[in-house]
C-alpha cells in the first residue's frame, strides 16, 4: 500500500510538472512578456522603456530557461521558468496585478467557495439519488418515461438561464433574498439559499439520468433476481440490495469531485457576487492577470490528481475485490 | 458579387459531404442500418429530426458567404467589393436585416420602448412613445393591431398546414402500396412535429413581414434576425469541435489500447495531464493567446468576418483539444477488449499488419462509441458556448451567437419595465435546439450501446408480477 502510494505520488508530481511546462509554454513562450506588458499598460504605443520597467517591476526580465550571466546553480534557478513555475510547487504563487499575495487571496476565498459548493454537492447528491431511485422503481411505466423526459428537458436548459431567471424572479420580483453579495456567519444563509437551489436544480437532469442507468444495470443482476425469488418485496429489493450495491459506483465517482469543490463554481459565484475562488478566476481572466490564472491552473490540477488518488483508495475501501498493487 | 469561403464554411460543407457519404455506406449495409432503424422506433427521436433539419438548413444557408460588388464609377478599374460579408440567409432575411429601429421595442409592438419628444404638425412637441419605423406601417389606427395580428397568425397557420399537406401527399404517393403494412418506425411523430414546425414557421414569417416578432435590441436590430443568425455559430461549435478532435481520439485511443506498452503509458500520461487542467482555464488561456495573435497581426485578415471566423475555428480546435480525452479513453478500453477477440487474433495469425488490424478491424467495431459521443457532445458544446461567451473567452463579440446575445441582454432585466425579449429569444432557440439534440442523442445511445441493446429493460409490472 505505501509503495503504491509513493509511486502514485511520484506520478502525480510528474503530471504536475508537465502541466506547469504546458502552461509556461502557453503563457511565456507563445505569448512573450513584452506582449503581456503591452496589454497591461493599455495601448499599443508604449515606449520600450516603459515595457522594460514593467518587466523589471514584475520580475519578467529574466531569461526563460537558462541564465548564462549567472554562476553556479543560479544559472538554472535565476530564470523565468524557475521563478514562475517551479515555485508553484512550494505553493508560492507570487502577487497578483494589484500587488496582493495570491496565496493569501486563495486562503481567504476558499471559505465562501466551500460554503456554496458543499451544500450544492450534498443536497444535489441526495436529490439525484432519490429521483433516480424513484425512476428505477417505476421503470418502464409512464412515470419513468416522464421522469426521463423531464431530465432531458432540465439538461437542455442553459445554466445561465437558471441563474438569470432565478435571480430575476426570486430576488427582484418577489424580493425574497438579496440579489447578490455575501457575509460571514449565519447571515450568509440568506445569500446562499438561492445559488444553492439553482445549483441543485441545474444538476438534476444529468445526475439523475446517470444514476438511473446505474440502478437499472444493478437491477438486471442475478443477485437481484435471487432476492426476488426468495419472495422479498420490491421495496426491500430496491433499498436493501439495489441501492446499496449501486452506491459503490456512485460514491467512487463522487469522490473524484470532492477536491475540485475547493475551486468553486465560476458562474454562480460571479453572478451572485460571492467572493470565492470561482469569481477570482473569472476576474483574473477578464483582467488578463496571467499569474493568477496560472496559479489556479496549478491548484486545479493538483486537486484533480488528489481526486484520482482518493478514487483509487475509495475503491479498495468499499469493494474488497479491488487491491492496490 | 464575389464568393468568400470562410474556414468554417469550408469545413462545414466538407462535414456535410462526409455525412452524406457515411449515410450512403450505412444505407448499403444491412448490419449498419439496423441500429439506425432502432433509433427510428423512438417517437421522441423521430419528432426531433425535423426540428434539427430546420436548424441545419438555416445554418447551411448561413454558410454560403459572398461580398457584393460595389457600383463602379470607372468601368476600366478592377471590380471593388463591399467590406461587409453577407450570406444567403442575409439575402433571404433582407427585410429583417435592414429594418433597424432606433432602440428597444417590445415583441409585436408598434411603438418604441422609450418616450421621446415628438414634433407635432402644429409646431408643439409632446413626450410620447414614437411609432416604430418598420412595424405596423400598414395599419390605419392602433386598434387594428390585434385583429391584424390574428388574421396574419391564422393565415400563416393555414399556409403552413397547406405546405405540410402538399409534402405529405407527395411522400405518400411516392411510397405507394408498400407503406400500407404497419411498421414500428414512428414516422407519425416526425410528420406531427413537421406540421407544428411549418405552422409556427409560417405564422412567424407572416407576422415578421409587418412587425418585429421578438422585438428589437438596444441598437434596434430585429431580435428574430439575431437569433436566426446565431444558429450557425451554435451548429459550427457543436459539430466541428467533435470532428476536429476525432483524428486524435481515434488514433491515440485505439493505438493505446491495441499496442499497450509504452504507447499506452504515453497516451494515458497525455490525457491525464490535459484532463487535470480545469478546462475553462485552458480554454481561457488559449483564447487570450489567440486574441494577442490576432491583435498583433491585423494585416492577415481582409474583413471583420474573416477575423471573427478564425477565432471561431480556433475556439473549436481548443474545445476539441480539451474534450478529446473522453472519447480516447472509451476507445482505449474498447480496443483493449477487442484485441483479445478471435477475429483479431485470426487476422494477426494470418499476417495482417498492425496498422491494418487497427483501422479495419478494431476501429470499425468501435464506431458505435464515436457515433454516441458525436451526438451527446453536440448539446453540451452548444451550452458551453454561451457560458464561455459570458466569461469573455467565447466567440468574437462581433459574431452573432446565443452567448453574445445573452451577454448583451442580461443586464437589461433590471430596467423598468424589464427588457426580457432578447434573453427569451436566445434561451428559447437554444433550448429547442439542445432539447431536440438531446432527445435524438438519447435514442441513439439506446440503439447503439450494445449493453442497452442486449439487455432491454423489462417493465416493472412484469418483473414485479413474476414473484407474486
mmCIF file of N, CA and C in Angstrom, chain A residues 11 14-15 18-19 22-23 26-27 30-31 35 38-39 44 137-141 148-149 152-153 155-161 164 168 172 209 212 216-217 219 228 231-234 263 266-267 270-271 281-282 285-286 288 290 293 296-297 300-301 304-305 308, chain B residues 44 265 268-269 271-278 280-282 284-286 288-289 291-292 295-296 298 329 376 383 386-387 390-393 403 406 410 413-416 418 423 427 430-431 434-436 438-439 442-443 445-446 451 457-461 463-464 467:
data_model
loop_
_atom_site.group_PDB
_atom_site.id
_atom_site.type_symbol
_atom_site.label_atom_id
_atom_site.label_comp_id
_atom_site.label_asym_id
_atom_site.label_seq_id
_atom_site.Cartn_x
_atom_site.Cartn_y
_atom_site.Cartn_z
ATOM 1 N N UNK A 11 4.144 9.860 -9.663
ATOM 2 C CA UNK A 11 3.446 10.052 -10.939
ATOM 3 C C UNK A 11 2.713 11.391 -10.930
ATOM 4 N N UNK A 14 5.062 14.172 -11.577
ATOM 5 C CA UNK A 14 5.435 14.250 -12.991
ATOM 6 C C UNK A 14 4.330 14.939 -13.789
ATOM 7 N N UNK A 15 3.082 14.582 -13.498
ATOM 8 C CA UNK A 15 1.960 15.202 -14.225
ATOM 9 C C UNK A 15 1.907 16.696 -13.928
ATOM 10 N N UNK A 18 4.410 18.422 -15.917
ATOM 11 C CA UNK A 18 4.000 18.555 -17.318
ATOM 12 C C UNK A 18 2.981 19.679 -17.476
ATOM 13 N N UNK A 19 2.039 19.766 -16.515
ATOM 14 C CA UNK A 19 1.052 20.848 -16.551
ATOM 15 C C UNK A 19 1.752 22.198 -16.513
ATOM 16 N N UNK A 22 3.460 23.001 -19.722
ATOM 17 C CA UNK A 22 2.464 23.371 -20.737
ATOM 18 C C UNK A 22 1.985 24.800 -20.531
ATOM 19 N N UNK A 23 1.636 25.139 -19.275
ATOM 20 C CA UNK A 23 1.144 26.500 -19.052
ATOM 21 C C UNK A 23 2.254 27.516 -19.225
ATOM 22 N N UNK A 26 2.469 28.058 -22.832
ATOM 23 C CA UNK A 26 1.334 28.858 -23.309
ATOM 24 C C UNK A 26 1.507 30.322 -22.942
ATOM 25 N N UNK A 27 1.952 30.574 -21.698
ATOM 26 C CA UNK A 27 1.900 31.942 -21.205
ATOM 27 C C UNK A 27 3.158 32.744 -21.483
ATOM 28 N N UNK A 30 4.826 31.327 -26.203
ATOM 29 C CA UNK A 30 3.973 31.759 -27.310
ATOM 30 C C UNK A 30 3.665 33.243 -27.171
ATOM 31 N N UNK A 31 3.403 33.631 -25.920
ATOM 32 C CA UNK A 31 2.957 34.980 -25.638
ATOM 33 C C UNK A 31 4.032 35.624 -24.768
ATOM 34 N N UNK A 35 4.504 41.176 -24.891
ATOM 35 C CA UNK A 35 3.086 41.287 -25.238
ATOM 36 C C UNK A 35 2.253 41.560 -23.987
ATOM 37 N N UNK A 38 2.587 45.056 -22.858
ATOM 38 C CA UNK A 38 1.834 45.960 -23.720
ATOM 39 C C UNK A 38 0.345 45.915 -23.380
ATOM 40 N N UNK A 39 -0.133 44.682 -23.116
ATOM 41 C CA UNK A 39 -1.547 44.548 -22.815
ATOM 42 C C UNK A 39 -1.887 45.219 -21.488
ATOM 43 N N UNK A 44 -1.065 50.305 -27.629
ATOM 44 C CA UNK A 44 -0.010 49.745 -28.461
ATOM 45 C C UNK A 44 1.167 50.701 -28.598
ATOM 46 N N UNK A 137 -37.553 2.564 -9.643
ATOM 47 C CA UNK A 137 -38.635 1.808 -9.002
ATOM 48 C C UNK A 137 -39.817 1.666 -9.954
ATOM 49 N N UNK A 138 -40.133 2.729 -10.664
ATOM 50 C CA UNK A 138 -41.272 2.704 -11.589
ATOM 51 C C UNK A 138 -40.800 2.479 -13.016
ATOM 52 N N UNK A 139 -39.699 1.752 -13.192
ATOM 53 C CA UNK A 139 -39.100 1.613 -14.533
ATOM 54 C C UNK A 139 -40.104 1.040 -15.535
ATOM 55 N N UNK A 140 -40.027 1.574 -16.755
ATOM 56 C CA UNK A 140 -40.872 1.053 -17.824
ATOM 57 C C UNK A 140 -42.280 1.616 -17.825
ATOM 58 N N UNK A 141 -42.666 2.351 -16.775
ATOM 59 C CA UNK A 141 -44.018 2.899 -16.753
ATOM 60 C C UNK A 141 -44.014 4.325 -17.302
ATOM 61 N N UNK A 148 -37.770 10.633 -17.240
ATOM 62 C CA UNK A 148 -36.629 10.697 -18.159
ATOM 63 C C UNK A 148 -36.706 11.928 -19.036
ATOM 64 N N UNK A 149 -37.931 12.182 -19.567
ATOM 65 C CA UNK A 149 -38.068 13.343 -20.450
ATOM 66 C C UNK A 149 -37.845 14.628 -19.665
ATOM 67 N N UNK A 152 -34.188 15.112 -19.416
ATOM 68 C CA UNK A 152 -33.604 15.626 -20.664
ATOM 69 C C UNK A 152 -33.959 17.096 -20.825
ATOM 70 N N UNK A 153 -35.194 17.450 -20.452
ATOM 71 C CA UNK A 153 -35.589 18.853 -20.535
ATOM 72 C C UNK A 153 -34.736 19.730 -19.631
ATOM 73 N N UNK A 155 -31.784 19.116 -18.564
ATOM 74 C CA UNK A 155 -30.423 19.145 -19.089
ATOM 75 C C UNK A 155 -30.279 20.128 -20.246
ATOM 76 N N UNK A 156 -31.385 20.347 -20.956
ATOM 77 C CA UNK A 156 -31.301 21.152 -22.174
ATOM 78 C C UNK A 156 -31.354 22.645 -21.901
ATOM 79 N N UNK A 157 -31.637 23.005 -20.651
ATOM 80 C CA UNK A 157 -31.714 24.426 -20.333
ATOM 81 C C UNK A 157 -30.323 24.927 -19.966
ATOM 82 N N UNK A 158 -29.958 26.049 -20.506
ATOM 83 C CA UNK A 158 -28.642 26.621 -20.212
ATOM 84 C C UNK A 158 -28.546 26.992 -18.740
ATOM 85 N N UNK A 159 -27.375 26.754 -18.154
ATOM 86 C CA UNK A 159 -27.209 27.098 -16.743
ATOM 87 C C UNK A 159 -27.345 28.609 -16.544
ATOM 88 N N UNK A 160 -27.021 29.365 -17.586
ATOM 89 C CA UNK A 160 -27.210 30.819 -17.489
ATOM 90 C C UNK A 160 -28.675 31.156 -17.293
ATOM 91 N N UNK A 161 -29.557 30.370 -17.928
ATOM 92 C CA UNK A 161 -30.987 30.647 -17.785
ATOM 93 C C UNK A 161 -31.436 30.431 -16.355
ATOM 94 N N UNK A 164 -30.039 33.457 -14.361
ATOM 95 C CA UNK A 164 -30.626 34.766 -14.665
ATOM 96 C C UNK A 164 -32.100 34.800 -14.270
ATOM 97 N N UNK A 168 -33.840 36.865 -11.241
ATOM 98 C CA UNK A 168 -34.864 37.860 -11.572
ATOM 99 C C UNK A 168 -36.144 37.609 -10.787
ATOM 100 N N UNK A 172 -35.741 39.745 -7.537
ATOM 101 C CA UNK A 172 -36.237 41.047 -7.952
ATOM 102 C C UNK A 172 -37.752 41.143 -7.854
ATOM 103 N N UNK A 209 -30.294 11.169 -14.370
ATOM 104 C CA UNK A 209 -30.341 10.261 -15.515
ATOM 105 C C UNK A 209 -29.200 9.248 -15.449
ATOM 106 N N UNK A 212 -29.852 6.737 -12.724
ATOM 107 C CA UNK A 212 -30.912 5.811 -13.125
ATOM 108 C C UNK A 212 -30.315 4.642 -13.912
ATOM 109 N N UNK A 216 -30.488 0.730 -12.957
ATOM 110 C CA UNK A 216 -31.081 -0.262 -13.858
ATOM 111 C C UNK A 216 -30.081 -1.364 -14.174
ATOM 112 N N UNK A 217 -28.789 -1.000 -14.289
ATOM 113 C CA UNK A 217 -27.777 -2.024 -14.525
ATOM 114 C C UNK A 217 -27.759 -3.004 -13.358
ATOM 115 N N UNK A 219 -30.227 -3.610 -11.299
ATOM 116 C CA UNK A 219 -31.476 -4.363 -11.197
ATOM 117 C C UNK A 219 -31.444 -5.602 -12.081
ATOM 118 N N UNK A 228 -35.520 -11.576 -5.377
ATOM 119 C CA UNK A 228 -36.946 -11.619 -5.709
ATOM 120 C C UNK A 228 -37.472 -13.037 -5.576
ATOM 121 N N UNK A 231 -38.717 -14.161 -2.478
ATOM 122 C CA UNK A 231 -40.016 -13.645 -2.079
ATOM 123 C C UNK A 231 -39.950 -12.305 -1.377
ATOM 124 N N UNK A 232 -38.797 -11.632 -1.455
ATOM 125 C CA UNK A 232 -38.708 -10.316 -0.830
ATOM 126 C C UNK A 232 -39.584 -9.320 -1.582
ATOM 127 N N UNK A 233 -40.051 -8.336 -0.869
ATOM 128 C CA UNK A 233 -40.897 -7.342 -1.528
ATOM 129 C C UNK A 233 -40.023 -6.437 -2.393
ATOM 130 N N UNK A 234 -40.656 -5.807 -3.387
ATOM 131 C CA UNK A 234 -39.929 -4.934 -4.308
ATOM 132 C C UNK A 234 -39.219 -3.829 -3.528
ATOM 133 N N UNK A 263 -12.397 24.624 -5.805
ATOM 134 C CA UNK A 263 -12.241 25.592 -6.883
ATOM 135 C C UNK A 263 -13.479 26.465 -7.051
ATOM 136 N N UNK A 266 -17.662 28.790 -11.122
ATOM 137 C CA UNK A 266 -17.359 30.033 -11.841
ATOM 138 C C UNK A 266 -18.584 30.921 -11.995
ATOM 139 N N UNK A 267 -19.651 30.342 -12.583
ATOM 140 C CA UNK A 267 -20.800 31.164 -12.951
ATOM 141 C C UNK A 267 -21.556 31.668 -11.744
ATOM 142 N N UNK A 270 -19.831 34.330 -9.726
ATOM 143 C CA UNK A 270 -19.704 35.656 -10.325
ATOM 144 C C UNK A 270 -21.068 36.340 -10.423
ATOM 145 N N UNK A 271 -22.138 35.585 -10.668
ATOM 146 C CA UNK A 271 -23.465 36.206 -10.746
ATOM 147 C C UNK A 271 -23.952 36.668 -9.376
ATOM 148 N N UNK A 281 -11.172 33.673 -10.275
ATOM 149 C CA UNK A 281 -10.669 33.203 -11.567
ATOM 150 C C UNK A 281 -11.259 34.006 -12.714
ATOM 151 N N UNK A 282 -12.576 34.222 -12.665
ATOM 152 C CA UNK A 282 -13.220 34.965 -13.758
ATOM 153 C C UNK A 282 -12.663 36.377 -13.824
ATOM 154 N N UNK A 285 -9.331 36.238 -15.440
ATOM 155 C CA UNK A 285 -9.398 36.041 -16.893
ATOM 156 C C UNK A 285 -9.765 37.358 -17.552
ATOM 157 N N UNK A 286 -10.744 38.062 -16.948
ATOM 158 C CA UNK A 286 -11.204 39.275 -17.601
ATOM 159 C C UNK A 286 -10.185 40.402 -17.526
ATOM 160 N N UNK A 288 -7.045 39.731 -17.473
ATOM 161 C CA UNK A 288 -5.870 39.111 -18.084
ATOM 162 C C UNK A 288 -4.697 39.059 -17.116
ATOM 163 N N UNK A 290 -2.364 36.897 -15.814
ATOM 164 C CA UNK A 290 -1.935 35.542 -16.138
ATOM 165 C C UNK A 290 -1.376 34.800 -14.938
ATOM 166 N N UNK A 293 -4.229 33.225 -13.192
ATOM 167 C CA UNK A 293 -4.775 32.110 -13.971
ATOM 168 C C UNK A 293 -3.859 30.899 -13.854
ATOM 169 N N UNK A 296 -4.225 29.224 -10.540
ATOM 170 C CA UNK A 296 -5.463 28.455 -10.451
ATOM 171 C C UNK A 296 -5.354 27.171 -11.263
ATOM 172 N N UNK A 297 -4.657 27.234 -12.411
ATOM 173 C CA UNK A 297 -4.438 26.009 -13.191
ATOM 174 C C UNK A 297 -3.669 25.005 -12.344
ATOM 175 N N UNK A 300 -5.907 23.699 -9.563
ATOM 176 C CA UNK A 300 -6.932 22.803 -10.101
ATOM 177 C C UNK A 300 -6.344 21.455 -10.458
ATOM 178 N N UNK A 301 -5.180 21.450 -11.101
ATOM 179 C CA UNK A 301 -4.570 20.177 -11.487
ATOM 180 C C UNK A 301 -4.213 19.368 -10.258
ATOM 181 N N UNK A 304 -7.276 17.878 -8.850
ATOM 182 C CA UNK A 304 -7.779 16.797 -9.692
ATOM 183 C C UNK A 304 -7.009 15.511 -9.419
ATOM 184 N N UNK A 305 -5.685 15.658 -9.282
ATOM 185 C CA UNK A 305 -4.866 14.467 -9.058
ATOM 186 C C UNK A 305 -5.161 13.872 -7.686
ATOM 187 N N UNK A 308 -8.147 11.784 -8.121
ATOM 188 C CA UNK A 308 -7.861 10.475 -8.712
ATOM 189 C C UNK A 308 -7.346 9.505 -7.660
ATOM 190 N N UNK B 44 -39.819 10.145 -29.704
ATOM 191 C CA UNK B 44 -39.210 11.447 -29.380
ATOM 192 C C UNK B 44 -38.064 11.767 -30.328
ATOM 193 N N UNK B 265 1.177 3.860 -22.067
ATOM 194 C CA UNK B 265 1.604 4.731 -20.965
ATOM 195 C C UNK B 265 1.656 6.186 -21.412
ATOM 196 N N UNK B 268 -1.839 7.630 -22.018
ATOM 197 C CA UNK B 268 -2.514 7.857 -20.740
ATOM 198 C C UNK B 268 -1.948 9.071 -20.023
ATOM 199 N N UNK B 269 -0.629 9.217 -20.119
ATOM 200 C CA UNK B 269 0.000 10.372 -19.472
ATOM 201 C C UNK B 269 -0.512 11.670 -20.094
ATOM 202 N N UNK B 271 -3.355 12.220 -21.674
ATOM 203 C CA UNK B 271 -4.716 12.632 -21.358
ATOM 204 C C UNK B 271 -4.960 12.881 -19.880
ATOM 205 N N UNK B 272 -4.178 12.261 -19.018
ATOM 206 C CA UNK B 272 -4.323 12.625 -17.600
ATOM 207 C C UNK B 272 -3.873 14.067 -17.391
ATOM 208 N N UNK B 273 -2.755 14.433 -18.048
ATOM 209 C CA UNK B 273 -2.266 15.806 -17.904
ATOM 210 C C UNK B 273 -3.296 16.814 -18.402
ATOM 211 N N UNK B 274 -3.826 16.564 -19.609
ATOM 212 C CA UNK B 274 -4.792 17.513 -20.170
ATOM 213 C C UNK B 274 -6.062 17.574 -19.336
ATOM 214 N N UNK B 275 -6.483 16.384 -18.838
ATOM 215 C CA UNK B 275 -7.706 16.341 -18.040
ATOM 216 C C UNK B 275 -7.553 17.088 -16.732
ATOM 217 N N UNK B 276 -6.320 17.063 -16.201
ATOM 218 C CA UNK B 276 -6.156 17.627 -14.861
ATOM 219 C C UNK B 276 -6.241 19.150 -14.888
ATOM 220 N N UNK B 277 -6.012 19.760 -16.051
ATOM 221 C CA UNK B 277 -6.143 21.214 -16.125
ATOM 222 C C UNK B 277 -7.622 21.555 -16.220
ATOM 223 N N UNK B 278 -8.134 22.410 -15.349
ATOM 224 C CA UNK B 278 -9.542 22.796 -15.456
ATOM 225 C C UNK B 278 -9.813 23.334 -16.865
ATOM 226 N N UNK B 280 -12.014 25.134 -18.382
ATOM 227 C CA UNK B 280 -12.335 26.544 -18.618
ATOM 228 C C UNK B 280 -11.067 27.380 -18.641
ATOM 229 N N UNK B 281 -10.129 27.042 -17.724
ATOM 230 C CA UNK B 281 -8.903 27.820 -17.647
ATOM 231 C C UNK B 281 -8.031 27.597 -18.865
ATOM 232 N N UNK B 282 -7.968 26.336 -19.323
ATOM 233 C CA UNK B 282 -7.156 26.054 -20.504
ATOM 234 C C UNK B 282 -7.730 26.796 -21.715
ATOM 235 N N UNK B 284 -9.615 29.463 -21.621
ATOM 236 C CA UNK B 284 -9.417 30.898 -21.433
ATOM 237 C C UNK B 284 -8.001 31.295 -21.822
ATOM 238 N N UNK B 285 -7.026 30.512 -21.349
ATOM 239 C CA UNK B 285 -5.631 30.831 -21.650
ATOM 240 C C UNK B 285 -5.397 30.824 -23.152
ATOM 241 N N UNK B 286 -5.892 29.766 -23.813
ATOM 242 C CA UNK B 286 -5.642 29.642 -25.241
ATOM 243 C C UNK B 286 -6.332 30.757 -26.024
ATOM 244 N N UNK B 288 -7.128 33.758 -24.928
ATOM 245 C CA UNK B 288 -6.432 35.022 -24.692
ATOM 246 C C UNK B 288 -5.188 35.130 -25.582
ATOM 247 N N UNK B 289 -4.476 33.994 -25.710
ATOM 248 C CA UNK B 289 -3.296 33.999 -26.566
ATOM 249 C C UNK B 289 -3.677 34.275 -28.011
ATOM 250 N N UNK B 291 -6.157 35.900 -29.011
ATOM 251 C CA UNK B 291 -6.525 37.302 -29.157
ATOM 252 C C UNK B 291 -5.282 38.166 -29.353
ATOM 253 N N UNK B 292 -4.233 37.841 -28.599
ATOM 254 C CA UNK B 292 -2.986 38.585 -28.758
ATOM 255 C C UNK B 292 -2.450 38.411 -30.173
ATOM 256 N N UNK B 295 -4.536 40.402 -32.583
ATOM 257 C CA UNK B 295 -4.308 41.840 -32.434
ATOM 258 C C UNK B 295 -2.974 42.269 -33.023
ATOM 259 N N UNK B 296 -1.970 41.377 -32.952
ATOM 260 C CA UNK B 296 -0.655 41.778 -33.455
ATOM 261 C C UNK B 296 -0.507 41.523 -34.960
ATOM 262 N N UNK B 298 -2.952 42.268 -37.665
ATOM 263 C CA UNK B 298 -4.214 42.699 -38.276
ATOM 264 C C UNK B 298 -4.197 42.588 -39.805
ATOM 265 N N UNK B 329 -10.403 7.764 -24.109
ATOM 266 C CA UNK B 329 -10.412 6.784 -23.030
ATOM 267 C C UNK B 329 -11.374 5.635 -23.330
ATOM 268 N N UNK B 376 -23.873 13.051 -28.338
ATOM 269 C CA UNK B 376 -24.062 13.543 -26.968
ATOM 270 C C UNK B 376 -23.234 14.807 -26.712
ATOM 271 N N UNK B 383 -24.263 24.451 -25.257
ATOM 272 C CA UNK B 383 -24.466 25.123 -23.973
ATOM 273 C C UNK B 383 -23.166 25.770 -23.490
ATOM 274 N N UNK B 386 -22.332 29.368 -24.794
ATOM 275 C CA UNK B 386 -22.974 30.511 -24.127
ATOM 276 C C UNK B 386 -22.212 30.901 -22.868
ATOM 277 N N UNK B 387 -21.791 29.894 -22.103
ATOM 278 C CA UNK B 387 -21.076 30.173 -20.859
ATOM 279 C C UNK B 387 -19.734 30.833 -21.152
ATOM 280 N N UNK B 390 -20.045 34.322 -22.058
ATOM 281 C CA UNK B 390 -20.324 35.158 -20.894
ATOM 282 C C UNK B 390 -19.033 35.512 -20.175
ATOM 283 N N UNK B 391 -18.144 34.511 -20.009
ATOM 284 C CA UNK B 391 -16.883 34.781 -19.310
ATOM 285 C C UNK B 391 -16.002 35.702 -20.142
ATOM 286 N N UNK B 392 -16.243 35.740 -21.452
ATOM 287 C CA UNK B 392 -15.451 36.622 -22.301
ATOM 288 C C UNK B 392 -14.385 35.895 -23.082
ATOM 289 N N UNK B 393 -14.438 34.565 -23.085
ATOM 290 C CA UNK B 393 -13.454 33.822 -23.855
ATOM 291 C C UNK B 393 -14.136 32.982 -24.932
ATOM 292 N N UNK B 403 -24.568 33.104 -27.030
ATOM 293 C CA UNK B 403 -23.791 33.623 -25.900
ATOM 294 C C UNK B 403 -23.679 35.136 -25.932
ATOM 295 N N UNK B 406 -27.052 36.704 -25.091
ATOM 296 C CA UNK B 406 -27.362 36.665 -23.653
ATOM 297 C C UNK B 406 -26.502 37.674 -22.902
ATOM 298 N N UNK B 410 -28.219 40.562 -20.593
ATOM 299 C CA UNK B 410 -28.511 40.063 -19.245
ATOM 300 C C UNK B 410 -28.714 41.180 -18.223
ATOM 301 N N UNK B 413 -32.584 43.188 -17.766
ATOM 302 C CA UNK B 413 -33.747 42.790 -16.965
ATOM 303 C C UNK B 413 -33.970 43.778 -15.834
ATOM 304 N N UNK B 414 -32.923 44.512 -15.451
ATOM 305 C CA UNK B 414 -33.077 45.420 -14.321
ATOM 306 C C UNK B 414 -33.701 46.747 -14.737
ATOM 307 N N UNK B 415 -33.960 46.917 -16.048
ATOM 308 C CA UNK B 415 -34.659 48.130 -16.468
ATOM 309 C C UNK B 415 -36.111 48.081 -16.025
ATOM 310 N N UNK B 416 -36.735 49.206 -16.132
ATOM 311 C CA UNK B 416 -38.153 49.240 -15.749
ATOM 312 C C UNK B 416 -38.962 49.864 -16.883
ATOM 313 N N UNK B 418 -38.853 45.686 -17.557
ATOM 314 C CA UNK B 418 -37.697 44.881 -17.962
ATOM 315 C C UNK B 418 -37.709 44.558 -19.455
ATOM 316 N N UNK B 423 -33.324 38.005 -24.209
ATOM 317 C CA UNK B 423 -32.981 36.817 -23.443
ATOM 318 C C UNK B 423 -33.929 35.681 -23.776
ATOM 319 N N UNK B 427 -32.663 32.202 -25.281
ATOM 320 C CA UNK B 427 -32.807 30.989 -24.486
ATOM 321 C C UNK B 427 -33.762 30.008 -25.142
ATOM 322 N N UNK B 430 -32.118 28.338 -28.174
ATOM 323 C CA UNK B 430 -31.099 27.416 -27.712
ATOM 324 C C UNK B 430 -31.741 26.182 -27.090
ATOM 325 N N UNK B 431 -32.809 26.398 -26.315
ATOM 326 C CA UNK B 431 -33.470 25.276 -25.651
ATOM 327 C C UNK B 431 -34.035 24.303 -26.681
ATOM 328 N N UNK B 434 -31.115 22.397 -28.348
ATOM 329 C CA UNK B 434 -30.448 21.451 -27.458
ATOM 330 C C UNK B 434 -31.384 20.323 -27.056
ATOM 331 N N UNK B 435 -32.659 20.653 -26.838
ATOM 332 C CA UNK B 435 -33.612 19.607 -26.472
ATOM 333 C C UNK B 435 -33.742 18.591 -27.594
ATOM 334 N N UNK B 436 -33.886 19.078 -28.832
ATOM 335 C CA UNK B 436 -34.001 18.158 -29.960
ATOM 336 C C UNK B 436 -32.759 17.281 -30.053
ATOM 337 N N UNK B 438 -30.671 16.513 -27.657
ATOM 338 C CA UNK B 438 -30.609 15.586 -26.526
ATOM 339 C C UNK B 438 -31.555 14.413 -26.702
ATOM 340 N N UNK B 439 -32.762 14.687 -27.209
ATOM 341 C CA UNK B 439 -33.720 13.598 -27.415
ATOM 342 C C UNK B 439 -33.182 12.615 -28.453
ATOM 343 N N UNK B 442 -30.340 10.616 -26.921
ATOM 344 C CA UNK B 442 -30.841 9.591 -26.007
ATOM 345 C C UNK B 442 -31.202 8.317 -26.770
ATOM 346 N N UNK B 443 -31.940 8.502 -27.888
ATOM 347 C CA UNK B 443 -32.345 7.342 -28.681
ATOM 348 C C UNK B 443 -31.134 6.693 -29.341
ATOM 349 N N UNK B 445 -28.090 6.640 -28.245
ATOM 350 C CA UNK B 445 -27.342 5.890 -27.250
ATOM 351 C C UNK B 445 -28.019 4.554 -26.954
ATOM 352 N N UNK B 446 -29.343 4.595 -26.829
ATOM 353 C CA UNK B 446 -30.058 3.348 -26.571
ATOM 354 C C UNK B 446 -29.858 2.362 -27.711
ATOM 355 N N UNK B 451 -24.728 -2.607 -24.585
ATOM 356 C CA UNK B 451 -25.219 -3.011 -23.255
ATOM 357 C C UNK B 451 -26.726 -2.847 -23.158
ATOM 358 N N UNK B 457 -34.660 -3.275 -21.003
ATOM 359 C CA UNK B 457 -35.218 -3.202 -19.658
ATOM 360 C C UNK B 457 -36.652 -3.724 -19.680
ATOM 361 N N UNK B 458 -36.888 -4.706 -18.843
ATOM 362 C CA UNK B 458 -38.254 -5.220 -18.759
ATOM 363 C C UNK B 458 -39.078 -4.267 -17.905
ATOM 364 N N UNK B 459 -40.340 -4.035 -18.278
ATOM 365 C CA UNK B 459 -41.175 -3.128 -17.481
ATOM 366 C C UNK B 459 -41.333 -3.646 -16.062
ATOM 367 N N UNK B 460 -41.485 -2.733 -15.140
ATOM 368 C CA UNK B 460 -41.588 -3.100 -13.734
ATOM 369 C C UNK B 460 -42.765 -4.032 -13.483
ATOM 370 N N UNK B 461 -43.844 -3.802 -14.223
ATOM 371 C CA UNK B 461 -45.064 -4.564 -13.968
ATOM 372 C C UNK B 461 -44.803 -6.060 -14.124
ATOM 373 N N UNK B 463 -41.915 -7.692 -14.084
ATOM 374 C CA UNK B 463 -40.947 -8.229 -13.137
ATOM 375 C C UNK B 463 -41.543 -8.333 -11.747
ATOM 376 N N UNK B 464 -42.277 -7.299 -11.377
ATOM 377 C CA UNK B 464 -42.868 -7.323 -10.049
ATOM 378 C C UNK B 464 -43.956 -8.383 -9.992
ATOM 379 N N UNK B 467 -43.136 -12.486 -9.249
ATOM 380 C CA UNK B 467 -42.951 -13.193 -7.986
ATOM 381 C C UNK B 467 -44.211 -13.242 -7.139
#
